[in-house]
XYZ file of C-alpha atoms in Angstrom:
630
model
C 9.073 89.642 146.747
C 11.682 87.204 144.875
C 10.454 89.234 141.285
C 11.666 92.907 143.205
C 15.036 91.464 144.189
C 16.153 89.409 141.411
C 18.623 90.689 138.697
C 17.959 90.675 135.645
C 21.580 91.765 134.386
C 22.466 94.393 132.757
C 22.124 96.483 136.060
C 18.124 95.688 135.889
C 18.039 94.205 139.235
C 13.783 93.850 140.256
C 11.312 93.844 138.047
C 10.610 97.573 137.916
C 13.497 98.115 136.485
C 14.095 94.800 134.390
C 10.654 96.509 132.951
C 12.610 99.692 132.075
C 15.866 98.506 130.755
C 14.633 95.888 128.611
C 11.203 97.270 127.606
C 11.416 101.470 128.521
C 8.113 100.531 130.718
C 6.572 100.331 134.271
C 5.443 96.661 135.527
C 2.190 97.368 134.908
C 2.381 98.650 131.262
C 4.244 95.595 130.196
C 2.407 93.561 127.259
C 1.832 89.717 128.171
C 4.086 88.885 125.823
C 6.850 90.768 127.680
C 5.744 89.924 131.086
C 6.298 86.562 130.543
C 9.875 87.049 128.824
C 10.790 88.642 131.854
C 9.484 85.770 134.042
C 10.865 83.441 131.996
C 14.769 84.859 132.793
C 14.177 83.482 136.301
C 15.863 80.531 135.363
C 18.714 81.925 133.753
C 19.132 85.631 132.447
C 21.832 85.538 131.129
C 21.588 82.084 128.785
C 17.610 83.350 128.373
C 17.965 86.764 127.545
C 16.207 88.754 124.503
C 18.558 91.434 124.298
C 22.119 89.889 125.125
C 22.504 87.697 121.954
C 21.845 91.418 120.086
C 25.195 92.722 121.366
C 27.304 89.063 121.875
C 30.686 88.696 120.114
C 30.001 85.334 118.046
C 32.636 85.778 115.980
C 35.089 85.338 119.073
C 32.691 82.903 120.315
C 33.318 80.455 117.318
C 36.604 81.287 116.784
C 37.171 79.831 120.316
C 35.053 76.958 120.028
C 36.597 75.417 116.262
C 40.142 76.606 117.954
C 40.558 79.158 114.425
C 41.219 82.867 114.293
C 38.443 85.158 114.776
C 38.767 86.847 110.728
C 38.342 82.630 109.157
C 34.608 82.900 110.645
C 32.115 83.352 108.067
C 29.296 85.483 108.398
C 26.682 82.722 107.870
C 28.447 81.044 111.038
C 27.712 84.134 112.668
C 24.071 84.717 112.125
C 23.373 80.776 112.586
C 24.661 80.852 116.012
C 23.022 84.595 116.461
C 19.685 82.864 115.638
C 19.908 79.706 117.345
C 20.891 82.356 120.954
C 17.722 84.522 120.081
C 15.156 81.363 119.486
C 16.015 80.717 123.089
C 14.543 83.608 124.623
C 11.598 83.260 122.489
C 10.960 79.195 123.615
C 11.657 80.095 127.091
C 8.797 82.738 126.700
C 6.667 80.399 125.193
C 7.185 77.897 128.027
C 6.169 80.649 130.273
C 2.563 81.598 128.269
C 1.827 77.934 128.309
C 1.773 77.176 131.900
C -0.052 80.767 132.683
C -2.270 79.150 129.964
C -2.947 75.928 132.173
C -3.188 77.866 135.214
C -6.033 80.014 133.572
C -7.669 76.763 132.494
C -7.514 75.185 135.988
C -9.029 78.587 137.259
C -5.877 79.208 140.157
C -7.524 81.071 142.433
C -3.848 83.013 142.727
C -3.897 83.851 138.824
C -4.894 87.922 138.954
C -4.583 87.911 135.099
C -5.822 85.138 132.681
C -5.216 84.363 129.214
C -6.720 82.395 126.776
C -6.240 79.788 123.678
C -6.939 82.438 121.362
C -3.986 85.005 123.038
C -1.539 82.485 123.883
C -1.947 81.147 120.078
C -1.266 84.220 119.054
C 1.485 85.880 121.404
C 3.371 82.545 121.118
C 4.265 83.503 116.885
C 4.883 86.814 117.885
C 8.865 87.996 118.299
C 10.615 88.981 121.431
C 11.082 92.817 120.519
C 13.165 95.104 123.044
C 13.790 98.904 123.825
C 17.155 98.468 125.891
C 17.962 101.241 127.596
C 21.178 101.447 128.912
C 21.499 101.984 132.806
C 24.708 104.342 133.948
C 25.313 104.835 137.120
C 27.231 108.023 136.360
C 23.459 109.564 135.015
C 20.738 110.138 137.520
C 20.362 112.274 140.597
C 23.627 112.727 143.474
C 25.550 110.722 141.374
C 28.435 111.470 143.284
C 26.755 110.857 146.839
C 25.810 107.239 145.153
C 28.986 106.884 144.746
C 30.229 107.940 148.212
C 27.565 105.442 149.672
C 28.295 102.524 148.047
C 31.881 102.947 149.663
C 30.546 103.660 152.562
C 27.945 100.434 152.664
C 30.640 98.588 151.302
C 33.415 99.443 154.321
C 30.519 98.903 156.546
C 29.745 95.564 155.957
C 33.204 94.620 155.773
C 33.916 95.521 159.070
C 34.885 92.715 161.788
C 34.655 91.773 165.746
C 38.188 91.571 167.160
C 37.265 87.467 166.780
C 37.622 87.888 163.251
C 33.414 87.746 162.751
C 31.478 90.246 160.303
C 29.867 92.985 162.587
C 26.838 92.550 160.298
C 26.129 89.760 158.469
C 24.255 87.080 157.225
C 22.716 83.632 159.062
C 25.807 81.951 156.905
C 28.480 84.274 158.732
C 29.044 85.948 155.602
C 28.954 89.427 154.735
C 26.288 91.003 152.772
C 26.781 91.885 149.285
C 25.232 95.446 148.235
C 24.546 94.131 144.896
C 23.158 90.824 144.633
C 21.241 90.583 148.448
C 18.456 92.693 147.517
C 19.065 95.406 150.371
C 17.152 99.192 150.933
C 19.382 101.591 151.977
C 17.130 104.485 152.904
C 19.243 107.547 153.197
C 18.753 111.211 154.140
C 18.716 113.012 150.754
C 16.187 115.152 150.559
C 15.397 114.642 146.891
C 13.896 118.292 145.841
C 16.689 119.556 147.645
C 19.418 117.645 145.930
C 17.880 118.965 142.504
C 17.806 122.416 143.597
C 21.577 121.875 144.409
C 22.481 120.579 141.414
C 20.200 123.229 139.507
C 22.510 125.854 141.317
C 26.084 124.417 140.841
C 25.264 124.383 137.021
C 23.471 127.516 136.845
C 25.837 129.564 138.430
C 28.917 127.926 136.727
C 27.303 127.913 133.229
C 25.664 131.275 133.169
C 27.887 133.369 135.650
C 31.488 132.117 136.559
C 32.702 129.935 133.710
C 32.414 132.256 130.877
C 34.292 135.033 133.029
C 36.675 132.408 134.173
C 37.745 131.472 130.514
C 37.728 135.176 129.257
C 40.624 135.973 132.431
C 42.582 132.900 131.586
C 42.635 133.832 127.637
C 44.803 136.745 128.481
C 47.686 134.496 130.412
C 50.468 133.573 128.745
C 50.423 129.953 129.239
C 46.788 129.252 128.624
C 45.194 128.526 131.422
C 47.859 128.939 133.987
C 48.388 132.035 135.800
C 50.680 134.221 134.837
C 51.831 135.463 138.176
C 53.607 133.121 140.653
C 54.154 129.758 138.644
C 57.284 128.965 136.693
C 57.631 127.428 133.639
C 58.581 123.974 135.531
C 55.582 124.069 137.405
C 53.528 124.192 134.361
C 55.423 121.335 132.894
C 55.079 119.485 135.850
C 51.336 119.825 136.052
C 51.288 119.145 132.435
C 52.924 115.790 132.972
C 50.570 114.896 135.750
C 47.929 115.871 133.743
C 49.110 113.434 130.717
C 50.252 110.175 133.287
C 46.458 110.335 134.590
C 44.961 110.008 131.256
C 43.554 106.881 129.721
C 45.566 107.781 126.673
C 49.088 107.543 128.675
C 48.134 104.002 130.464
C 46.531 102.870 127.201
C 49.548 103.205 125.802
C 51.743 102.269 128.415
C 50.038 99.225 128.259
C 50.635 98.519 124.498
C 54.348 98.827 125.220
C 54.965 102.664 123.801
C 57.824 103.890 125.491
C 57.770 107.137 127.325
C 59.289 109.443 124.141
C 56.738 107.571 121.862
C 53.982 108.077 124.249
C 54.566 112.031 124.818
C 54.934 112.288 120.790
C 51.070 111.448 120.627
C 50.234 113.965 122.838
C 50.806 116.529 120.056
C 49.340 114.942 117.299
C 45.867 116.220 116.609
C 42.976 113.903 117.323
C 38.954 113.773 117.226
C 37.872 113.606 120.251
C 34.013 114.631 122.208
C 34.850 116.520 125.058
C 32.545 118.065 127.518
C 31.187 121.773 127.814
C 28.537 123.476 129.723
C 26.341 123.460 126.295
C 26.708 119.677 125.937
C 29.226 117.716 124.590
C 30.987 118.004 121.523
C 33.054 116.480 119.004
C 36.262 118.475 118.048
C 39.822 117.781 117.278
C 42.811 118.826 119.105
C 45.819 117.811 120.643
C 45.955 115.645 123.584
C 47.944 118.633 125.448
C 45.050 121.279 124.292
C 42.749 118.789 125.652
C 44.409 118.336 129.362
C 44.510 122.537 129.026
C 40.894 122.814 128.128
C 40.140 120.592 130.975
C 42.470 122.314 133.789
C 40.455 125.561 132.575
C 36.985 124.458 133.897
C 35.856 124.936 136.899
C 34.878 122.366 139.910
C 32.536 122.865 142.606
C 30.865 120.786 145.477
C 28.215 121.673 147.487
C 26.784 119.891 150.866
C 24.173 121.062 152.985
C 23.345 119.550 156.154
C 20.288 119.216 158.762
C 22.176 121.134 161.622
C 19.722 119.663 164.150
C 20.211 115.974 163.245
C 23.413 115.673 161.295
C 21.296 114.480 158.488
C 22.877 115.309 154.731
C 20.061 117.177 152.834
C 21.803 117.664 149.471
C 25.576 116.501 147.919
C 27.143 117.976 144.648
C 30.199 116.389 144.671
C 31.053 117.688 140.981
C 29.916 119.838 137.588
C 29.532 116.263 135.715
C 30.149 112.603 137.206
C 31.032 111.471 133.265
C 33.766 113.755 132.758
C 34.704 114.730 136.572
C 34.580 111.950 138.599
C 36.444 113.249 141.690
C 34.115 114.055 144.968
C 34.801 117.558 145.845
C 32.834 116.819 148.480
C 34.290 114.388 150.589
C 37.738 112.983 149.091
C 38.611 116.656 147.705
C 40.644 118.882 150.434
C 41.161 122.971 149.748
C 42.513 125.365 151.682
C 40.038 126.922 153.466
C 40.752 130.552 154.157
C 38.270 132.876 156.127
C 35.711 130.062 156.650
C 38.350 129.141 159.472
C 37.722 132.101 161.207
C 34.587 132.119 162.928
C 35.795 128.623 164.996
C 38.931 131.414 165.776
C 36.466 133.992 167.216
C 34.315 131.538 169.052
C 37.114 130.002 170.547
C 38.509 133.608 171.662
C 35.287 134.011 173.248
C 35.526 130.838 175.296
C 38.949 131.866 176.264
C 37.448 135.179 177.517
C 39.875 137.053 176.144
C 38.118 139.285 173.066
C 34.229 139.916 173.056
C 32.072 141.001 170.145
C 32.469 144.782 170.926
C 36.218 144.879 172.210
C 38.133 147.025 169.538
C 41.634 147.541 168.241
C 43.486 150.466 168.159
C 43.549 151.815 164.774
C 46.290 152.120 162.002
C 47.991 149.092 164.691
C 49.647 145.895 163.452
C 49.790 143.076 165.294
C 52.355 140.323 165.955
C 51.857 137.023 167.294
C 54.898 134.938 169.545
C 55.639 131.886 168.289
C 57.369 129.396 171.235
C 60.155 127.109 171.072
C 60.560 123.880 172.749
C 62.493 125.904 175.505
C 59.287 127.613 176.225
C 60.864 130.819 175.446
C 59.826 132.839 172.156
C 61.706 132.016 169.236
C 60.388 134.396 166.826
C 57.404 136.524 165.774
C 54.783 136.064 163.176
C 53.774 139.557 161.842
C 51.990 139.571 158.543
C 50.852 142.792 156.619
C 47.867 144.716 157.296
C 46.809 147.578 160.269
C 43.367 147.693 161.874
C 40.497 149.639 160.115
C 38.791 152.581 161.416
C 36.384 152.066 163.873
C 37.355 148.794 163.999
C 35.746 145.894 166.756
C 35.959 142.141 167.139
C 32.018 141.552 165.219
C 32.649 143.687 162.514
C 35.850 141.901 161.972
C 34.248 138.607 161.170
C 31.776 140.425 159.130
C 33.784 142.257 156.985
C 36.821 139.177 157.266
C 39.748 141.486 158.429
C 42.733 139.431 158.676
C 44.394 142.404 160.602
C 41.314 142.171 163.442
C 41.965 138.230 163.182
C 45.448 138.691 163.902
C 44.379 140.778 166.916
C 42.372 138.047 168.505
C 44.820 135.420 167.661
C 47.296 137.534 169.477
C 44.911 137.886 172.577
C 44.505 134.262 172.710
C 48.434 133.580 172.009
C 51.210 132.067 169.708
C 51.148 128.717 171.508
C 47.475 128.217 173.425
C 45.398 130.357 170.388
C 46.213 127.479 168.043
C 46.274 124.303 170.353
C 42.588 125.704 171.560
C 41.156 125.797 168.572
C 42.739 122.816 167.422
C 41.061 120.937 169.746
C 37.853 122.591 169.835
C 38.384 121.656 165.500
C 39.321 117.778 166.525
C 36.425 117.403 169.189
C 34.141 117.744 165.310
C 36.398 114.969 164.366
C 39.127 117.712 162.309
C 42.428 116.127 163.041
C 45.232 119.256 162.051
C 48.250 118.294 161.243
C 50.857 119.399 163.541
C 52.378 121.767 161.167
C 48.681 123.972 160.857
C 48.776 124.354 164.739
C 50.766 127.704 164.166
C 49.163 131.314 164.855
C 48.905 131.754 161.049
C 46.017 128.939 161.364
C 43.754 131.804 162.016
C 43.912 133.139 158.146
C 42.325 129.628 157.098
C 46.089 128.136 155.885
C 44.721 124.408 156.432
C 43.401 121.990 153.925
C 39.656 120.300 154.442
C 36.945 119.108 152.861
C 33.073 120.268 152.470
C 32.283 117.446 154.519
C 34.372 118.493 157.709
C 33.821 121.822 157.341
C 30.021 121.894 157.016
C 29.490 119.317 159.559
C 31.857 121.645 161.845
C 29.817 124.789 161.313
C 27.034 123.132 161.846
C 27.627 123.201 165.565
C 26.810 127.239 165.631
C 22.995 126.726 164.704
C 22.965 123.673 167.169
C 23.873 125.966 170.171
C 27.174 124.467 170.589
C 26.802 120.884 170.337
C 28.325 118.894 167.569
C 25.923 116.226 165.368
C 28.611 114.304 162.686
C 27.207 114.368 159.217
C 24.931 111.174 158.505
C 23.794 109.764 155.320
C 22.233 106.484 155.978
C 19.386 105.851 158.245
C 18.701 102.508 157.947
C 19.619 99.244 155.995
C 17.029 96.528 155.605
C 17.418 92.880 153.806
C 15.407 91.172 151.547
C 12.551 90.487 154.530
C 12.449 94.001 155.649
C 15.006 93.192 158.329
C 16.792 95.909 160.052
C 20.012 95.168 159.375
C 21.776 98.598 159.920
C 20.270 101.363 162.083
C 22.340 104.621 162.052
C 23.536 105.998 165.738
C 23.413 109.701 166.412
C 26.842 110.926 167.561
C 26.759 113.976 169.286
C 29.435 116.302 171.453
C 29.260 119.214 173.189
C 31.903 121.491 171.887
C 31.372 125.022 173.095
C 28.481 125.937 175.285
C 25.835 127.136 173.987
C 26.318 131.172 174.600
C 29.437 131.320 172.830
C 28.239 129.257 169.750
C 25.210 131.522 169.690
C 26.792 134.658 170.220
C 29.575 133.860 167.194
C 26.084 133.126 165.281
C 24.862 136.757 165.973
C 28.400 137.891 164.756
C 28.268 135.555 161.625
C 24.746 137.370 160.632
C 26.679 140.468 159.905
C 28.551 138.588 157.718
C 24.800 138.946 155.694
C 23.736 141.967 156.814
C 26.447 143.974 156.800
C 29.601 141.957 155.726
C 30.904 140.441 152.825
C 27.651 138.486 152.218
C 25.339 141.474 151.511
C 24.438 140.479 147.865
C 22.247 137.775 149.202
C 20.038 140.554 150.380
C 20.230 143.103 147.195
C 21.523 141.015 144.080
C 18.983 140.853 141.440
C 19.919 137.520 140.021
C 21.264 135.127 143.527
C 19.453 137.737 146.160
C 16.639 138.463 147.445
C 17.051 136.427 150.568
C 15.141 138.248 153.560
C 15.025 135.880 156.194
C 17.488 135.678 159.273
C 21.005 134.324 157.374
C 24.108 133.835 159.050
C 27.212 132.815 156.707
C 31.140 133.475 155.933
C 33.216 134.043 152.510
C 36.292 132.261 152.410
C 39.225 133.327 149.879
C 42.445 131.729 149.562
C 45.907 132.716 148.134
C 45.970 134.108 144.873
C 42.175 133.731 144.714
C 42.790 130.021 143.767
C 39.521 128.632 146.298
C 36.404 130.470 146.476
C 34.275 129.280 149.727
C 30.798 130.114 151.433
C 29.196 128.765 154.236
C 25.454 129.763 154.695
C 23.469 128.748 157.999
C 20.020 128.951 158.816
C 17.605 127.087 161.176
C 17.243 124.567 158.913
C 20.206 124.383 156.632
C 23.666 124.346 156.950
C 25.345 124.683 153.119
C 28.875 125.045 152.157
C 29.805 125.866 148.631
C 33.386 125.375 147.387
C 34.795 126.738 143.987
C 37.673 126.631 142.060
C 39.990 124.961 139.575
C 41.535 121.387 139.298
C 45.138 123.243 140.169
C 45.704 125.781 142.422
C 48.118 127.569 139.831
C 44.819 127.803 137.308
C 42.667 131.005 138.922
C 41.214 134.511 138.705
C 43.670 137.371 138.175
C 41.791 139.414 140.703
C 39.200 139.447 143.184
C 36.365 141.088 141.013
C 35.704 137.698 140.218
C 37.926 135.491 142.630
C 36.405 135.836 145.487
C 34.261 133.519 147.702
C 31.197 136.630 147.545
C 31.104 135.806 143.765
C 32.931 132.528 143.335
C 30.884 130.316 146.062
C 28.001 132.543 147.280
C 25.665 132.829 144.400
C 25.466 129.163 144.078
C 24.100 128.930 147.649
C 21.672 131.865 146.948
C 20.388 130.029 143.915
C 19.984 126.780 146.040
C 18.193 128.641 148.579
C 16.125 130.984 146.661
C 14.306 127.367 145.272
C 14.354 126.151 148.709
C 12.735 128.557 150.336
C 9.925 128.843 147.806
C 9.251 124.750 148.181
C 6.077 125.372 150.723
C 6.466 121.234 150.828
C 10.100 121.495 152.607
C 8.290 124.074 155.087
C 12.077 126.027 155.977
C 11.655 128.400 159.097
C 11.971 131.843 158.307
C 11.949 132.442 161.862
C 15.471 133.569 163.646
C 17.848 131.135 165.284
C 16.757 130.038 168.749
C 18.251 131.493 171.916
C 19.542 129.329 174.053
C 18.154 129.241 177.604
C 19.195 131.992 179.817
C 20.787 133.915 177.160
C 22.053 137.295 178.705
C 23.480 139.449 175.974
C 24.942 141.606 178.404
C 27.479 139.173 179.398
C 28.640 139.913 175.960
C 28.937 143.902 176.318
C 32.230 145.682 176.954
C 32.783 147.809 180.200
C 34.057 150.748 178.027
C 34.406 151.782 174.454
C 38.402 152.202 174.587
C 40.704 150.227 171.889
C 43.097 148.265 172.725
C 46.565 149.742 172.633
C 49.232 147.133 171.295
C 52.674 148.648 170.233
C 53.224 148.855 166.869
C 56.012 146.498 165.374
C 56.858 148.715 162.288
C 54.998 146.416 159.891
């Protein structure tokens, strides 16, 4: 047990992987000779270590020591010291062979491995010889959900009783330390799922989007900003930001630059690896090219979700931790366009003033009152845009009319439209600012995150009832004690016919919507199995959404660039249907094939007592609304 939870430095903490960090081995592969080395840095790993004294500054070393500078330290100094450092990993080992010698000799019964004179004569002339291998937590799988839980372990265990005591901690009172105490956290990451996510962001980014992205933003004026829409101050603005957040600008800073000297550099030309979708390479450019080449890649996150427990399945918080370390996930916030709206139409439906089949008078326009504090209407909101032909409430969501939307939002009201769904939003713990409760709320004008907004749509497939998103299960110590034990939070937040009914409405989305290619596409489609979802596009196609639900899986997708003033020129290609949705067909299409992850194919369930007729309209006429002229 005390060998599985010691650390070795070097982030080798427990002998499986102090085996591959200093030795590129499992345990059981290691040679005697290196098993005992790695016993042997019980005592002390890092004065007895055979790979630190490889890498130690001993030039600085002895410059400190004989009180000199660093450049009057001869070389033979150097090596002397170098030697003496590596001779004490080797005794250490030595010291370690000779008592499993004795041990063998005295026949310990607890001894599952012997060795004899002849081997420990031999392994104890033999050197200590490594194969380091450097251990990054920015490499691995759900880099950025590592991340995200080791802030969330951390504010856990830092929490406090209103007497000032750790909620959980040790025997000593203290709080545990996620390093060093030799805690499991088991989590709910479905590991095959997280790699199909991550196989998905890439492919679609790499082989699809990025390469079309690059070839519209060639044409701009002001590589890669848009030409329409953003002044030449903005661009210098986000230019600046872009130079003040790079390790060249505080580097400098730092050295005492001043500002003038510091933006100078920035158009020198420099060598420089940067990233790319082919691997990194080494180029040179200016520091400004370089903040322009960066601003012209895309981001993406993706999080899907076990509807049914809350439990995350898979988290792409990025395209590479190394280069973008930012969690789109869960610290990034977008505005969310159409993805608002089905939480608009469910909420209509609670209000019982629109159902699926109630249509809209075509060629109409409709205007919202706004209220002022006198209670009296202070003005109207009427945006652009008359109802479609043959026009109804369902295939509004499913073809995302903001016309239709306006409709319902008008049905519901200026002032109880948006403080309905606001709540219904802040009962799945989304908190709008008081400036988003305004009708135009319905067209998706807030900013959230993946994480709310996946948890939040969550609550369709889960007949109403609201599960917030969990990613640990458990914590355990260093005994196996239960230290942590997740708690299920759960709310009712519509009942259960409305949530399934906007469901219903949501699989037209697939079926006959905006989401179609997920049916037909040769490369993301192909999809046959019962699919509810929504597209989401924002302003000047600068955020490309998609939520997909099914009975297993809730997954939203987000796209788009670092600034909202880098983006598509048009919706051929800036749109959620070909920003967002491919990714999640890619994810799925893997899923679904995985007979070990055993996804229903069946339809969502029906809640109890379902009556669809409750649903049906007593006639077929529109609605007449006057016409404001718009």
């Amino acid at each position: 047990m005390y060998l599985n939870q010691f650390d070795f430095l070097h982030n080798a903490v427990g002998i499986e992987n102090a085996a591959k960090v200093y030795f590129n081995k499992k345990p059981s592969d290691l040679t005697k000779s290196e098993a005992a080395m790695l016993v042997g840095m019980c005592k002390n790993p890092s004065q007895i270590n055979p790979y630190t004294y490889q890498i130690k500054n001993y030039r600085s070393t002895i410059a400190s020591r004989k009180g000199i500078p660093a450049d009057q330290v001869t070389e033979e100094e150097v090596q002397k010291l170098k030697t003496e450092d590596s001779l004490v990993a080797v005794r250490r080992r030595n010291t370690v062979l000779s008592q499993w010698l004795k041990n063998s000799k005295e026949n310990n019964q607890t001894l599952s491995t012997k060795i004899t004179q002849a081997e420990y004569d031999s392994l104890k002339t033999t050197p200590v010889l490594t194969d380091f291998q450097v251990v990054d937590h920015k490499l691995g799988i759900a880099p950025y959900f590592r991340e995200s839980l080791r802030a969330e372990v951390t504010a856990l265990f830092n929490e406090k009783n209103e007497d000032g005591t750790y909620k959980i901690a040790k025997d000593d009172g203290k709080p545990y330390n996620i390093y060093i105490d030799g805690l499991k956290i088991y989590t709910t990451i479905n590991v095959n799922l997280q790699n199909y996510a991550e196989e998905a962001v890439s492919k679609h980014l790499r082989t699809d989007l990025q390469p079309e992205f690059t070839k519209n933003n060639k044409r701009m004026k002001r590589f890669p900003f848009s030409d329409y829409q953003v002044t030449d101050e903005r661009v210098e603005s986000l230019m600046r930001k872009g130079r003040k957040n790079s390790d060249r600008y505080r580097a400098l800073k730092a050295s005492g630059l001043s500002e003038n000297e510091i933006i100078a550099t920035f158009d020198v030309p420099t060598p420089m690896r940067v990233f790319s979708w082919e691997g990194e390479f080494d180029t040179i450019m200016t520091p400004n090219d370089s903040i322009k080449y960066y601003k012209n890649l895309l981001r993406a996150g993706l999080l899907s979700i076990d509807p049914n427990t809350g439990f995350v399945q898979a988290w792409v918080g990025g395209t590479d931790f190394k280069h973008f370390a930012y969690d789109q996930v869960k610290l990034g916030k977008r505005q969310v366009g159409s993805t608002i709206k089905p939480f608009v139409y469910a909420t209509a439906l609670t209000m019982g003033v629109v159902k699926p089949c109630t249509k809209f008078t075509e060629g109409t326009s409709f205007c919202v009152d706004i209220y002022g504090g006198n209670g009296e209407v202070a003005k109207r909101w009427c945006p652009r845009g008359d109802i479609p032909k043959n026009a109804s409430v369902a295939s509004g969501l499913a073809i995302s009319s903001n016309p239709i939307t306006v409709a319902v939002m008008s049905k519901m009201g200026g002032y109880a439209g948006p403080k309905t769904i606001s709540k219904v939003l802040r009962y799945m713990d989304i908190n709008m600012r008081a400036e988003d409760e305004v009708p135009s709320m319905c067209l998706g004008i807030m900013d959230l995150s993946l994480f709310e907004m996946v948890g939040a749509q969550s609550m369709f497939v889960n007949q109403g009832i609201y599960t917030r998103p969990t990613t640990i299960m458990r914590i355990e110590d260093r005994n196996g004690n239960v230290i942590y034990s997740a708690e299920p939070y759960s709310k009712e937040v519509l009942n259960a016919y409305d949530a399934y009914t906007t469901l219903t409405m949501m699989k037209g989305v697939v079926s006959a919507g905006t989401s179609t290619s997920l049916r037909w596409h040769p490369k993301w489609g192909g999809l046959e199995y019962p699919i509810a979802g929504k597209t989401g596009t924002t302003q000047n196609n600068s955020d490309g959404w998609f939520m997909g639900l099914t009975p297993d899986l809730v997954t939203g997708v987000w796209v788009g660039a670092e600034d909202r003033d880098v983006r598509f020129r048009s919706m051929t290609w800036g749109q959620g249907a070909r920003m967002a949705l491919p990714i999640w067909g890619y994810y799925m299409q893997k899923a679904y094939r995985d007979k070990t992850l055993n996804l229903s194919k069946e339809d969502f369930e029906v809640p109890i007592g379902y009556d669809p007729e409750q649903y049906n309209c007593d006639d077929d006429r529109p609605i007449e609304v006057p016409n404001w002229g718009i």
